[in-house]
mmCIF file of N, CA and C in Angstrom:
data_model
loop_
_atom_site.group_PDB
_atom_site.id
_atom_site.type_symbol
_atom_site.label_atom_id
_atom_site.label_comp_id
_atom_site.label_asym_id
_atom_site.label_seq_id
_atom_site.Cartn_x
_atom_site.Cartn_y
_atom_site.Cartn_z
ATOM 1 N N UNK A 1 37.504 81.467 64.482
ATOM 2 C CA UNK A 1 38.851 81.269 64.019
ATOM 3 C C UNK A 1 39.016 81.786 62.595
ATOM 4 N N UNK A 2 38.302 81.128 61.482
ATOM 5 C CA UNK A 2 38.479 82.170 60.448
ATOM 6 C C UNK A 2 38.224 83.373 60.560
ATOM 7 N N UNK A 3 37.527 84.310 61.246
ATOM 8 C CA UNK A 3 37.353 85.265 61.154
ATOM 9 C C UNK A 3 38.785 86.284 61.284
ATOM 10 N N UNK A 4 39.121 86.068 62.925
ATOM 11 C CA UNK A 4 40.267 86.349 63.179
ATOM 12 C C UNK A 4 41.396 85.846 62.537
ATOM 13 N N UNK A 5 41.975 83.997 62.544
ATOM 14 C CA UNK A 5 43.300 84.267 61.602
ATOM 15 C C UNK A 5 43.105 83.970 60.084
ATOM 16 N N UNK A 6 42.238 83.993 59.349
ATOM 17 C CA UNK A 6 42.120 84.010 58.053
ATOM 18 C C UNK A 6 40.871 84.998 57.529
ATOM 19 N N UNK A 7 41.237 85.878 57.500
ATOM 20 C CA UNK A 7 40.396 87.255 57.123
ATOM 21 C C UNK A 7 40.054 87.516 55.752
ATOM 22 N N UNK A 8 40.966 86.936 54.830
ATOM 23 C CA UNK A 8 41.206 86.968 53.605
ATOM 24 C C UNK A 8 41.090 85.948 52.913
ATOM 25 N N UNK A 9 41.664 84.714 53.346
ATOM 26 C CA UNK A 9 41.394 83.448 52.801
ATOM 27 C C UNK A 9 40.386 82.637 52.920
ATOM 28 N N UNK A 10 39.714 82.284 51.683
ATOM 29 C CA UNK A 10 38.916 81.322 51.323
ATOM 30 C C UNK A 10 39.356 79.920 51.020
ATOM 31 N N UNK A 11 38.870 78.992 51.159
ATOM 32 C CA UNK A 11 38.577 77.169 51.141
ATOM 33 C C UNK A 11 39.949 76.901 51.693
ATOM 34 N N UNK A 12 39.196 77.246 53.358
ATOM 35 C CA UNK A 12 40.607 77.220 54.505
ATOM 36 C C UNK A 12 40.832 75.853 54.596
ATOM 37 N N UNK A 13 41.610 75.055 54.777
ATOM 38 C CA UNK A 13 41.642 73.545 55.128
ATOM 39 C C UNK A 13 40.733 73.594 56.815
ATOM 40 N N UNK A 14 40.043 72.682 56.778
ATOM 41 C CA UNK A 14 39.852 72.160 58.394
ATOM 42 C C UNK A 14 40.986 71.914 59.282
ATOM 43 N N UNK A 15 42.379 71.571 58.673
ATOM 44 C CA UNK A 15 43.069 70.930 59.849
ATOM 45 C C UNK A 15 43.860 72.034 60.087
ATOM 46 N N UNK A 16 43.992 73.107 59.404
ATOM 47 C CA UNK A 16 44.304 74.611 59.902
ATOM 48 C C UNK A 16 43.271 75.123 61.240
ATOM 49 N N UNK A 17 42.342 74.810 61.172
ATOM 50 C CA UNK A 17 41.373 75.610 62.007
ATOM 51 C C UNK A 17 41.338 74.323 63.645
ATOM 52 N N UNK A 18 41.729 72.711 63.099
ATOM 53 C CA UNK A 18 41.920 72.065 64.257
ATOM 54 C C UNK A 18 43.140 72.630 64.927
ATOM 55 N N UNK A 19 44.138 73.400 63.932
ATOM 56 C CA UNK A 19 45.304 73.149 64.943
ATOM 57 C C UNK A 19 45.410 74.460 66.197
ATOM 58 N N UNK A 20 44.589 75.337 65.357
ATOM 59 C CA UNK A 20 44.522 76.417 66.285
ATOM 60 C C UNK A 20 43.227 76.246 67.481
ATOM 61 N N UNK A 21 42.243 75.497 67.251
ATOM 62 C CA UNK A 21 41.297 74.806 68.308
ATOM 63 C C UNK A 21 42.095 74.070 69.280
ATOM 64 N N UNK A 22 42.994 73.368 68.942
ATOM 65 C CA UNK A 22 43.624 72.488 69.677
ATOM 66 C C UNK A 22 44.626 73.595 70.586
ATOM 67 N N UNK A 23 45.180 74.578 70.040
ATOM 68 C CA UNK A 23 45.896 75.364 70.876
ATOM 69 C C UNK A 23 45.335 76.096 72.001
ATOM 70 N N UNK A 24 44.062 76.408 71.353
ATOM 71 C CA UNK A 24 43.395 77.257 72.520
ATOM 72 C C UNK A 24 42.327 76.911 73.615
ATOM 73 N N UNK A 25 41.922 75.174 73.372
ATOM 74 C CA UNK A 25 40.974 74.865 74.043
ATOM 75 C C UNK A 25 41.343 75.222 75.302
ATOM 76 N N UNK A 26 40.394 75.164 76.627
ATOM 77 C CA UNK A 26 40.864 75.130 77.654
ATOM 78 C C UNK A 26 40.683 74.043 78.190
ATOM 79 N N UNK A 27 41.710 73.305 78.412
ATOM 80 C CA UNK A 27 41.614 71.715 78.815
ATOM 81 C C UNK A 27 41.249 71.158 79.975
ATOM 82 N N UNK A 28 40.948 72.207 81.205
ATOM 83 C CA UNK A 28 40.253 72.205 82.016
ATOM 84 C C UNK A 28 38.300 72.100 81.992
ATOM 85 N N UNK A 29 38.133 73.238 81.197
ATOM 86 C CA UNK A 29 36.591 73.462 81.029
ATOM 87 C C UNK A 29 36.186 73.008 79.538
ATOM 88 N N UNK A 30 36.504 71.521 78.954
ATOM 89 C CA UNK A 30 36.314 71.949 77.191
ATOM 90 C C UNK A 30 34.973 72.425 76.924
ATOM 91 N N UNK A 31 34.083 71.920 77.565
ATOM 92 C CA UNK A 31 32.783 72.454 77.693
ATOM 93 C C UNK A 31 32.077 74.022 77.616
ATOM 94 N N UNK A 32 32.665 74.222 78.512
ATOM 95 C CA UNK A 32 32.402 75.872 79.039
ATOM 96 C C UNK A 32 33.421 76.842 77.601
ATOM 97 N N UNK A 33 34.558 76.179 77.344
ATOM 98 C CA UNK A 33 34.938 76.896 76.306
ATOM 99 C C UNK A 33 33.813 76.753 74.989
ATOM 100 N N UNK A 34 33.724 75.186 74.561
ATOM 101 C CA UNK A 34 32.674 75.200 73.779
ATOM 102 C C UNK A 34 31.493 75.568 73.288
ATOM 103 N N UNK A 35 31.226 75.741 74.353
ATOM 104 C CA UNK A 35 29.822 76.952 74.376
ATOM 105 C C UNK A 35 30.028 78.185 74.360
ATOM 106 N N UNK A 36 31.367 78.825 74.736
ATOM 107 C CA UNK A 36 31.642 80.270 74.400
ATOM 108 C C UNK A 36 31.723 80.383 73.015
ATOM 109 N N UNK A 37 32.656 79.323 72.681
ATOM 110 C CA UNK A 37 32.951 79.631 71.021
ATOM 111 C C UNK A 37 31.422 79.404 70.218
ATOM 112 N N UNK A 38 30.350 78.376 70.767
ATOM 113 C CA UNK A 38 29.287 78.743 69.539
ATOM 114 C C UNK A 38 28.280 79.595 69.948
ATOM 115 N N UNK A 39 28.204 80.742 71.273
ATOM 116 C CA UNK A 39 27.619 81.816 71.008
ATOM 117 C C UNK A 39 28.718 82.691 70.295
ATOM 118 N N UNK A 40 30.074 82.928 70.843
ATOM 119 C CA UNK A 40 30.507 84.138 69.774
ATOM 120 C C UNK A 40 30.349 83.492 68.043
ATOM 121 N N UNK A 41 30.282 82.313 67.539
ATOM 122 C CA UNK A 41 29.729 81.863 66.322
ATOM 123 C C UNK A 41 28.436 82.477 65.982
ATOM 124 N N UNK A 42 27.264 82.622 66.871
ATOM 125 C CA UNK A 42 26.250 82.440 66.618
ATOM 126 C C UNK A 42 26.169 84.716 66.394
ATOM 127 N N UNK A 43 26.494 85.312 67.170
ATOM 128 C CA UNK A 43 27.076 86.848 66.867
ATOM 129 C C UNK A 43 27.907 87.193 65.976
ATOM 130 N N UNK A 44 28.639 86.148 66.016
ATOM 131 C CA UNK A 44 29.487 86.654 64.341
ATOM 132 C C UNK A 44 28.304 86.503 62.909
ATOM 133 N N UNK A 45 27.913 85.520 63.236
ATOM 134 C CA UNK A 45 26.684 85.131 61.624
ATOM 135 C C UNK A 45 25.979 85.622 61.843
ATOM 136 N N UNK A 46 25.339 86.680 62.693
ATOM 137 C CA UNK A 46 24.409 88.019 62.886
ATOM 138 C C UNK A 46 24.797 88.859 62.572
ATOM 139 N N UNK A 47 26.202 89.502 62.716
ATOM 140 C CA UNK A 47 27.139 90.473 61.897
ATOM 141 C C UNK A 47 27.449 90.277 60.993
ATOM 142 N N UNK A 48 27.762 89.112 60.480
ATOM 143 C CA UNK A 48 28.703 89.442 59.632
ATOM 144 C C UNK A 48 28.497 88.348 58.416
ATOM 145 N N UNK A 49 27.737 87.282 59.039
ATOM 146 C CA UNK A 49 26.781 86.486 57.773
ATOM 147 C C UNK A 49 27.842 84.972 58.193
ATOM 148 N N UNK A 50 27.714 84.069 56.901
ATOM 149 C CA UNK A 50 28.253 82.565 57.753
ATOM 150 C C UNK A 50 29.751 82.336 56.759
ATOM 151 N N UNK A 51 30.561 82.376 58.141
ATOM 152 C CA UNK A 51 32.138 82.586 57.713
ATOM 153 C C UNK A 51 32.014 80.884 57.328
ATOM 154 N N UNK A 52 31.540 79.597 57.710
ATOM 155 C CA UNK A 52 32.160 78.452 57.317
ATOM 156 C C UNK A 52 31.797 78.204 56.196
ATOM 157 N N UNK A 53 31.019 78.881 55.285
ATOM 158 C CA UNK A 53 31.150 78.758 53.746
ATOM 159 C C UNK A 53 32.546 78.841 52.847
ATOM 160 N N UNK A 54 33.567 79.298 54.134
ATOM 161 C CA UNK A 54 34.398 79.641 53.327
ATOM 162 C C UNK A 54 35.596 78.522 53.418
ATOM 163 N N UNK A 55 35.062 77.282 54.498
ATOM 164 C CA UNK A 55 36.028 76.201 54.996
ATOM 165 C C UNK A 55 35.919 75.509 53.579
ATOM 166 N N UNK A 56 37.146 74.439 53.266
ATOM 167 C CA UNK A 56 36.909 74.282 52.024
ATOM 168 C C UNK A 56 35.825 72.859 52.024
ATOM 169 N N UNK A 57 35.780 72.373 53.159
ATOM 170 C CA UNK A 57 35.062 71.178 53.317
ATOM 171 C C UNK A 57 33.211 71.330 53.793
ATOM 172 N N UNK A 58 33.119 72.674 53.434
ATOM 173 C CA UNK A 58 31.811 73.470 54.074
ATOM 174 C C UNK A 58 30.886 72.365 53.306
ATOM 175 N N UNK A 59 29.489 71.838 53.379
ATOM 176 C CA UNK A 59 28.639 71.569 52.874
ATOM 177 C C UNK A 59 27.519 72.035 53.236
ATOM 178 N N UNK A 60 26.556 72.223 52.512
ATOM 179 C CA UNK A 60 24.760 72.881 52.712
ATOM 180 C C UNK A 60 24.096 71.555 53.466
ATOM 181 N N UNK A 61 23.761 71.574 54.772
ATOM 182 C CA UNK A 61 23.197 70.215 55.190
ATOM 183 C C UNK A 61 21.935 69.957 54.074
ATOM 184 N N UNK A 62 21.465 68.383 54.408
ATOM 185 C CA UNK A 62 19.907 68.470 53.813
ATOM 186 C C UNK A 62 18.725 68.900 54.504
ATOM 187 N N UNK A 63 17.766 68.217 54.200
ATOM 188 C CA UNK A 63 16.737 69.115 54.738
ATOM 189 C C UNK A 63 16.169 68.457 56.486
ATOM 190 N N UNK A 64 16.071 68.712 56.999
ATOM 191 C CA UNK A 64 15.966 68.011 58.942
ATOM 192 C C UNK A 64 14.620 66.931 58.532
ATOM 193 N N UNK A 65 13.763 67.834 58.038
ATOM 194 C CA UNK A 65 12.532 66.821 58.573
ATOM 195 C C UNK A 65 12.739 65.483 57.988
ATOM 196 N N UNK A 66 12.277 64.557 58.545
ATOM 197 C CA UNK A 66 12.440 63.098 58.038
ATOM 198 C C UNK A 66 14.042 62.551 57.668
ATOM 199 N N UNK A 67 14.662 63.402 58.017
ATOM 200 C CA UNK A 67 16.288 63.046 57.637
ATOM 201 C C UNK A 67 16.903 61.764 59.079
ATOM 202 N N UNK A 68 17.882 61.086 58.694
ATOM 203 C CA UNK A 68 18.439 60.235 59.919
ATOM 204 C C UNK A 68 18.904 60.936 60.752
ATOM 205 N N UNK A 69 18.715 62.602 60.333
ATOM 206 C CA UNK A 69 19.547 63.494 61.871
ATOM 207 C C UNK A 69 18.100 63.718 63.004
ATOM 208 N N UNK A 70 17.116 63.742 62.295
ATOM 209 C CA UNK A 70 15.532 64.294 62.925
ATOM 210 C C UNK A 70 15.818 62.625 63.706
ATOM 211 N N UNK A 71 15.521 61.503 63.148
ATOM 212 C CA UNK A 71 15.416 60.524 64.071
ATOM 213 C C UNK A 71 16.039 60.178 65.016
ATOM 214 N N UNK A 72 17.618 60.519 64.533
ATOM 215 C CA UNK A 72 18.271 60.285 65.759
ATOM 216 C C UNK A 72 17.956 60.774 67.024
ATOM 217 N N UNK A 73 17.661 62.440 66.596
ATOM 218 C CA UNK A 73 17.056 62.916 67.915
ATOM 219 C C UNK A 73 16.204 62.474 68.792
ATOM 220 N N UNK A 74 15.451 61.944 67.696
ATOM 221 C CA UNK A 74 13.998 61.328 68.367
ATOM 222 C C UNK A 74 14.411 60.347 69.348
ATOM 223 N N UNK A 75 15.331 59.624 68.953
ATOM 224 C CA UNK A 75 15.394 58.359 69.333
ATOM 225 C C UNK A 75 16.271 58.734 70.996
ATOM 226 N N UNK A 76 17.612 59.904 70.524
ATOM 227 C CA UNK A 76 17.702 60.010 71.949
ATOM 228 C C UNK A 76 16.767 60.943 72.863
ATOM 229 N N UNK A 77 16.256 61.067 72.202
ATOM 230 C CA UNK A 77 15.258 62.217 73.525
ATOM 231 C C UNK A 77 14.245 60.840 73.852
ATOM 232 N N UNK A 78 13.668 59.724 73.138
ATOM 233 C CA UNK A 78 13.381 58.665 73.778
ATOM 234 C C UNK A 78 13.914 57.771 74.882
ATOM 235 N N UNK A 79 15.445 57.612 74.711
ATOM 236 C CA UNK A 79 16.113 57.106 75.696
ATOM 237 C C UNK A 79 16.201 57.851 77.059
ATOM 238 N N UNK A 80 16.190 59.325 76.783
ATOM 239 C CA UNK A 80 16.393 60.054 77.782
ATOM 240 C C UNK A 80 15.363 60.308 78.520
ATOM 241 N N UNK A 81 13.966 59.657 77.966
ATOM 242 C CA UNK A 81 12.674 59.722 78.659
ATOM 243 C C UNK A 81 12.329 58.134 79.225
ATOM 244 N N UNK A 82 13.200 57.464 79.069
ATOM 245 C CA UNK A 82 12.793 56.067 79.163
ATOM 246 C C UNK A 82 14.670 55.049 79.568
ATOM 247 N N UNK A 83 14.403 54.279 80.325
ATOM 248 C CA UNK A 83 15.722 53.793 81.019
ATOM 249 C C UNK A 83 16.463 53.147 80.268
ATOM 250 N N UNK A 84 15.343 52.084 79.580
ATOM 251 C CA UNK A 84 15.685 51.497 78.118
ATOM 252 C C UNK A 84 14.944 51.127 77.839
ATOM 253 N N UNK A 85 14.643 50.702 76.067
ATOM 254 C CA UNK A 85 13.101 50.657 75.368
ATOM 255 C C UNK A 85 13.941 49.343 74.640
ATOM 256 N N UNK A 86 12.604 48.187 74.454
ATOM 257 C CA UNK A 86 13.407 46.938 73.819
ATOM 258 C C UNK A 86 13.267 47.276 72.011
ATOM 259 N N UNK A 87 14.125 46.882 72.048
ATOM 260 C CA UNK A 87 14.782 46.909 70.388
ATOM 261 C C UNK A 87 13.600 46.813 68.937
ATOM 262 N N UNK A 88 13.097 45.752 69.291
ATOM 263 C CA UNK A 88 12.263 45.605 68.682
ATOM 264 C C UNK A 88 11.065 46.353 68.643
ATOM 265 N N UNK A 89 10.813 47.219 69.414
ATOM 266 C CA UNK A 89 9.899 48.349 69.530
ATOM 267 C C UNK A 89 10.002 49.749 69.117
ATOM 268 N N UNK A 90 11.323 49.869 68.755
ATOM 269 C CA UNK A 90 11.896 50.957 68.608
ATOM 270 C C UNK A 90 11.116 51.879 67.738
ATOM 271 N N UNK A 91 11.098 51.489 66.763
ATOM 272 C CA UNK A 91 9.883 51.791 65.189
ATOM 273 C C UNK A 91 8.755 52.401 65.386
ATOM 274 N N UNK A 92 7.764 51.326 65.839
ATOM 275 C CA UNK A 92 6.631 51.851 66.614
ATOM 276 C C UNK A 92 6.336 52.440 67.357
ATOM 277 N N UNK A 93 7.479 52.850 68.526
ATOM 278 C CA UNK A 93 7.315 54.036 69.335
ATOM 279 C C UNK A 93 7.792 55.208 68.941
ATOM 280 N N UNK A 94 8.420 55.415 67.702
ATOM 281 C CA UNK A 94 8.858 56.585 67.103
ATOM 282 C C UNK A 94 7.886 56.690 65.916
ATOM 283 N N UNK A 95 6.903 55.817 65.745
ATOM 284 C CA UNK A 95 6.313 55.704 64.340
ATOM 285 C C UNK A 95 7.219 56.183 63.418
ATOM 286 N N UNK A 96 8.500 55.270 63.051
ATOM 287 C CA UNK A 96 9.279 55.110 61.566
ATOM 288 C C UNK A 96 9.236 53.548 61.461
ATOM 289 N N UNK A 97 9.971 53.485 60.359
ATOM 290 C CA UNK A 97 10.486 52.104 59.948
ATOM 291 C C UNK A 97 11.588 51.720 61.196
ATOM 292 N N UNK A 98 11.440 50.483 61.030
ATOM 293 C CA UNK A 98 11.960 49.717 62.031
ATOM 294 C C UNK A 98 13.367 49.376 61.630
ATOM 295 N N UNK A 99 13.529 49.207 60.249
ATOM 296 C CA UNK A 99 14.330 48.557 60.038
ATOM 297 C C UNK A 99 15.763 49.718 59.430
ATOM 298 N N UNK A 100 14.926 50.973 59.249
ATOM 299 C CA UNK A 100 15.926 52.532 59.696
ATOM 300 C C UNK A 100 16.346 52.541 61.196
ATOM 301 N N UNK A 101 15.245 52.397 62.237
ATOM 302 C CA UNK A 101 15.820 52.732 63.322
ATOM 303 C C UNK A 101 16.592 51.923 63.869
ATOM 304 N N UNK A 102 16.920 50.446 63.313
ATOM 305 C CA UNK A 102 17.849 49.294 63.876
ATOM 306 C C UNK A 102 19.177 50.258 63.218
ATOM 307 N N UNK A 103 19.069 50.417 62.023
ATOM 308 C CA UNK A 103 20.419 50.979 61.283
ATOM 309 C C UNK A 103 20.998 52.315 61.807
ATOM 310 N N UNK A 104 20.266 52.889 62.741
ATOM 311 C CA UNK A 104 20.520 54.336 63.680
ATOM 312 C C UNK A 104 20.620 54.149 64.964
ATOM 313 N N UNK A 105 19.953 53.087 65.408
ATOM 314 C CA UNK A 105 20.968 52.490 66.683
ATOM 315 C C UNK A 105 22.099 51.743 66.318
ATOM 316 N N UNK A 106 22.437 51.157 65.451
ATOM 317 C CA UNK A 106 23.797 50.892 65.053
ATOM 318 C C UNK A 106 24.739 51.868 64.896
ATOM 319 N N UNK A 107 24.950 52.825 64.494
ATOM 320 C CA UNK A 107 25.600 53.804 63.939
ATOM 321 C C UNK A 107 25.294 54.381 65.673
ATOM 322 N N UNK A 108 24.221 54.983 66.014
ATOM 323 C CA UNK A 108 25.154 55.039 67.694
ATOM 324 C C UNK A 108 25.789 54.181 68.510
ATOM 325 N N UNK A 109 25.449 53.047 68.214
ATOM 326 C CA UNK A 109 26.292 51.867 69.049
ATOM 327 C C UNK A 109 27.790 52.053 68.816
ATOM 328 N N UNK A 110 28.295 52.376 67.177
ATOM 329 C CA UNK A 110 29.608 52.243 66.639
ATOM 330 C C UNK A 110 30.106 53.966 68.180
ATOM 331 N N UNK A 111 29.406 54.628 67.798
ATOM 332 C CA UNK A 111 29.694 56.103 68.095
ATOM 333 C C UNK A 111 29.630 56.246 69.707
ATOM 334 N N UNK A 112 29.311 55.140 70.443
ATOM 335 C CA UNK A 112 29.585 55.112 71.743
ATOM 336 C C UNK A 112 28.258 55.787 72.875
ATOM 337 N N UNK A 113 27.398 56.333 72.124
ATOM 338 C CA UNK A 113 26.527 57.044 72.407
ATOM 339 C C UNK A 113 25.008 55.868 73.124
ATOM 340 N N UNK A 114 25.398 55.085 72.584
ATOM 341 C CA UNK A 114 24.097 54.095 73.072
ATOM 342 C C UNK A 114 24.331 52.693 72.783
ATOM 343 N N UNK A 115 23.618 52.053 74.015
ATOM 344 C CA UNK A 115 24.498 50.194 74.054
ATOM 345 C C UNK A 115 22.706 49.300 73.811
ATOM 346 N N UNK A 116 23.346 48.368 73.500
ATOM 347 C CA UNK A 116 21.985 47.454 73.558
ATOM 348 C C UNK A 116 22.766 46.505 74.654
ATOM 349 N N UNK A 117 21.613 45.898 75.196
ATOM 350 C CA UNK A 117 21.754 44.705 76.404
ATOM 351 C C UNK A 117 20.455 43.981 76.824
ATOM 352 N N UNK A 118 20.396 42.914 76.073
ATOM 353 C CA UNK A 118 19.307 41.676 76.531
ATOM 354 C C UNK A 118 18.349 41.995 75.447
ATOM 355 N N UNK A 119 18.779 42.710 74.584
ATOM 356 C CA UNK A 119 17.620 42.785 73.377
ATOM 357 C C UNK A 119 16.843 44.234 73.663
ATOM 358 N N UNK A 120 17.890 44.975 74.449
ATOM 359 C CA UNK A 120 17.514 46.319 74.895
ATOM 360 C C UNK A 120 18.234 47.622 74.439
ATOM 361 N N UNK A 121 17.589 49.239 74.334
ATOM 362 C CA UNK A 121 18.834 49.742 73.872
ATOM 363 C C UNK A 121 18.388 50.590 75.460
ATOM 364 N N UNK A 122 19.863 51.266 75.155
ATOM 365 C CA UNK A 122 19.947 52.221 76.147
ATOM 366 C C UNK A 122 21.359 53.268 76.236
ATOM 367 N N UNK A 123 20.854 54.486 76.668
ATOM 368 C CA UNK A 123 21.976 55.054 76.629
ATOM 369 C C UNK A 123 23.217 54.765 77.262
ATOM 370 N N UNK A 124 24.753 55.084 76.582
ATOM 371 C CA UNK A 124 25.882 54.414 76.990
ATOM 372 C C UNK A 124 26.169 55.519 78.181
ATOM 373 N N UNK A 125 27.164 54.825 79.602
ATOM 374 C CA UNK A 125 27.282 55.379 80.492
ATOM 375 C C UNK A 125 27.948 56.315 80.331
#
């Protein structure tokens, strides 16, 4: 989207770039569109280098390893290997702190992504 309707402009607002997402999704497949748009993303920043530096809300992520984004993963690629793992174990089967990974199943609980039940977590349906 910046590429095409803002060619010229720099520190685009985000809700410029929602409104034209919102126009063009295909509300049938959002999926299948979604994945079109982040390979042609992923060919544009091979050509042409990384246009969302230029969103004005762009930030440099931090660094993955050991970050709450690395665990999260962990934690769902755990669920997704396991039906549900009890709560209190969580830590030790990821070897982190326990008392991070209670605070990252919370924050997916808020986000709909994963439920606890009976002192259990598990992914949400």
């Amino acid at each position: 989207f910046i590429y095409f309707f803002y060619p010229e402009v720099s520190k685009i607002d985000d809700r410029h770039l929602l409104e034209l997402v919102s126009k063009t999704i295909d509300q049938n497949n959002p999926r299948e569109w979604y994945y079109a748009l982040m390979d042609y993303g992923v060919m544009l920043k091979k050509t042409i280098g990384n246009l969302n530096r230029r969103s004005r809300h762009y930030q440099k992520q931090s660094r993955f390893a050991g970050s709450d984004r690395q665990i999260r993963g962990e934690l769902l690629r755990l669920l997704l290997d396991n039906t549900s793992v009890p709560e209190t174990k969580i830590g030790s089967m990821l070897n982190r702190q326990q008392q991070r990974c209670i605070r990252l199943v919370e924050n997916l609980c808020r986000e709909g992504l994963v439920e606890r039940k009976e002192g259990r977590v598990q992914l949400a349906p």
